[in-house]
């Protein structure tokens, strides 16, 4: 009996049987049970119309289904066309697009009489260098200080379409510290930034698209050159297990994978947003002189998108990187010290490497130096030709930030300029503009057509629903699809990876401390945490024994993320606390410590596809193929994950964004004499109390009212503008007259110069790193203005960094090498970590204190000045030799004082004085060479020599 017949004849049969109920026999019972047995299920009744219905409706259903197929094909064609047009558009615009955003002056910000120096129109930034001199930079788009987050995102949005089309993409914010990178990417409470908007747009467009997507979210930071997973909280107790270390792997196709990076499947925007907020909380920030919540790392968000049923997509799995880079900073200005200094150096170094990579890409160089930093390694497959990149360079409008602004704009120009020196002609530009406008128009047509087709599909789906009683686009269909996948998942072989305690592993297979450091375990040293505490970690606590699955991607393009059953790994660790006391680091779970194991059923998340309004037949057709792939991707539920993290974070007190750290840690004074300590205290007081920018007026006041003499370095820091004027106008250098300008004298500033560089030979203690070790960012001038700015160079760890150096060139482009920096850099008190360019020093010499000022400073007994009245350059010369005396930090203060003693005004004038001072230089240098300063000769000895 077929099911349709049975239903129709059911009533008749029952009726006839009931008619015989008086004669209930075994036959009757048999007949009823026969009927019941052959009854079709409710579902099949719905799904399978009766024969007569089929006869009636069959044609119309198959017609509708055909129509649906045609429309689906049509929409797919439109998607392909849209992708092509978008690509053409990007080809014209450039796969790497550069926007510039100018930060507004904050309310209450102390500008003094320093004027804003940055002006802009929609494509151009104009820097007012002097009254009659300016320099302009062109970008794809410039956002003036009043631009809203909306405006910014509107420009960024097209890249999201490319992501849907299967391209890797990267949006990153670059700029000086405190210029608004985090504001642009993260946004504020009122105005969300690019990250949340981009993710929202991605989900929206995924829904609009005719495919099913699987989207996962990851977040990491690169802190001091190490990768840290921001979705895994830092261990807070000695007993907490270390998070698995992240390492970068390259697959045979050149795709980049990050081993052990947590990737959490997200079904909608809200889930992603919650994870993003969680990750932001764990980001390393600290207070610096430039920014109260300065990001001390590069924060990177990865949204991976997988779509199995779209052949027209560029890749099956692609990713979007949203990167908030750490701020480039000049040590001179931020006065960073200790850890802050190291962080700044690490940031600058990786930014420099990023610039090199992009530059090499733009120039189509054979070798792209990706391996120079973790940042470029991670972004390797998202920066090349086949990906889309947007860089947002941030600048400050303030006059005092002009140096950094020039550096940032030069960097951005370097990124942008596709063919340096081959700028498009006006005609070519116009043609490009027309072509782009055409493409945009065409794109709009396609979008409109897509909307029409989509509405047709919806109508047809409704019709189909009426006929069949089902809705292919309904939630039930989705559920059916999900449960199908789930069933397949349970049936299939599931591989999971759990941690094997190191005690189980033979000793020779355990990672050494060095190998861990190399593989990135070093990042687990959290801020303010003692390394030794971490290394003594023995046993995880039970509260962490909750299941979390880490993703496994075996067959995707990025298939190295591993799956970890945390519960089992912790259980194992708990069991095996055994006496592996010999290995202090045995708790560190590096990638070598994993092995395959079974995954608990409850750890598996349900299907998570952002399913589109597709017909069930389409889904069924592809489901088996998808299931095979999905088998290899397992994610934890967002809620579970967040719950876990919440409990972790409540237990932890780590790195909230509000947590601040002192910008300038107190330097060690262990070995200093009492006198020295007192003097240092004064300097320290000054450093801590001086937070605001002192403008020219204040400086003038200092000079005229005989204010306390400051270390000359401070004067320089507060006077960047004059230095710049000097830079851009040679004439002005000779004309500069400030109330502070006095004759040069003896100061405690030390100068490193090519002349004495050979004498001192103390490069390892010095402000600049050796040329072969430092990696300067070389800026190339793009016009004949002759303005070359060289940004901060990187010194290797433990070395103090050289500051920016400006070189005046009258024509052509040139590159500035570390050696040049060497010869031009001038440092102040060596252990202050502050250094100057030669020009800065010149500038500061011109601003040497007045006599009254000098007297005051003399009474301070430290950093006293004895400026001569006219020869500032002569003073500079004199300073150069004194640099040689400071090869030993313990001695240098003692030696400094006699040079700082006043000589009297009369002695400082005339040719004799110059000659005398030159002799002094030679004597001092010779003494230094003989090592006499180490033989106990004190001030008087040196002083006597000079008289
Ligand atoms: N366009 C803007 N509109 C309003 N406020 C802004 C804007 N840009 C930056 N700010 C404000 O400036 C301050 C510093 O910004 P932010 O922290 O984003 O700088 P940053 O470049 O990320 O610094 P760092 O590199 O040190 O992390 C913040 O208080 C921020 O709100």
mmCIF file of C-alpha atoms and ligand atoms in Angstrom, residues 101 103-104 145 176-183 291 293-295 324-327, ligand 1:
data_model
loop_
_atom_site.group_PDB
_atom_site.id
_atom_site.type_symbol
_atom_site.label_atom_id
_atom_site.label_comp_id
_atom_site.label_asym_id
_atom_site.label_seq_id
_atom_site.Cartn_x
_atom_site.Cartn_y
_atom_site.Cartn_z
ATOM 1 C CA UNK A 101 43.262 60.837 9.190
ATOM 2 C CA UNK A 103 43.324 63.928 14.754
ATOM 3 C CA UNK A 104 41.273 66.794 16.122
ATOM 4 C CA UNK A 145 39.801 66.461 12.008
ATOM 5 C CA UNK A 176 52.468 58.347 15.890
ATOM 6 C CA UNK A 177 51.457 57.386 19.368
ATOM 7 C CA UNK A 178 48.345 59.202 20.558
ATOM 8 C CA UNK A 179 47.072 60.184 17.138
ATOM 9 C CA UNK A 180 43.907 58.123 17.233
ATOM 10 C CA UNK A 181 44.662 54.682 15.802
ATOM 11 C CA UNK A 182 42.753 52.878 18.500
ATOM 12 C CA UNK A 183 39.999 55.448 18.209
ATOM 13 C CA UNK A 291 48.972 58.821 25.646
ATOM 14 C CA UNK A 293 46.298 54.432 27.398
ATOM 15 C CA UNK A 294 48.964 53.839 24.870
ATOM 16 C CA UNK A 295 48.863 50.511 23.089
ATOM 17 C CA UNK A 324 45.731 48.427 15.324
ATOM 18 C CA UNK A 325 49.457 48.973 15.153
ATOM 19 C CA UNK A 326 51.403 50.224 18.117
ATOM 20 C CA UNK A 327 52.282 53.888 17.857
HETATM 21 N N1 LIG B 1 39.208 61.495 15.542
HETATM 22 C C1 LIG B 1 39.151 61.608 16.864
HETATM 23 N N2 LIG B 1 38.080 62.163 17.446
HETATM 24 C C2 LIG B 1 38.003 62.289 18.793
HETATM 25 N N3 LIG B 1 38.965 61.876 19.638
HETATM 26 C C3 LIG B 1 40.052 61.304 19.128
HETATM 27 C C4 LIG B 1 40.212 61.152 17.718
HETATM 28 N N4 LIG B 1 41.387 60.574 17.508
HETATM 29 C C5 LIG B 1 41.941 60.372 18.716
HETATM 30 N N5 LIG B 1 41.141 60.814 19.681
HETATM 31 C C6 LIG B 1 41.426 60.775 21.131
HETATM 32 O O1 LIG B 1 42.824 60.877 21.296
HETATM 33 C C7 LIG B 1 43.272 60.050 22.346
HETATM 34 C C8 LIG B 1 44.378 59.132 21.876
HETATM 35 O O2 LIG B 1 43.857 58.294 20.888
HETATM 36 P P1 LIG B 1 44.267 56.767 20.752
HETATM 37 O O3 LIG B 1 44.434 56.097 22.057
HETATM 38 O O4 LIG B 1 43.320 56.168 19.805
HETATM 39 O O5 LIG B 1 45.694 56.942 20.099
HETATM 40 P P2 LIG B 1 46.641 55.809 19.516
HETATM 41 O O6 LIG B 1 47.157 56.310 18.238
HETATM 42 O O7 LIG B 1 45.945 54.512 19.506
HETATM 43 O O8 LIG B 1 47.802 55.814 20.564
HETATM 44 P P3 LIG B 1 48.827 54.629 20.907
HETATM 45 O O9 LIG B 1 49.603 54.352 19.696
HETATM 46 O O10 LIG B 1 49.677 55.186 21.977
HETATM 47 O O11 LIG B 1 48.005 53.495 21.341
HETATM 48 C C9 LIG B 1 42.060 59.281 22.834
HETATM 49 O O12 LIG B 1 41.585 59.889 23.977
HETATM 50 C C10 LIG B 1 41.064 59.426 21.721
HETATM 51 O O13 LIG B 1 39.751 59.420 22.198
#
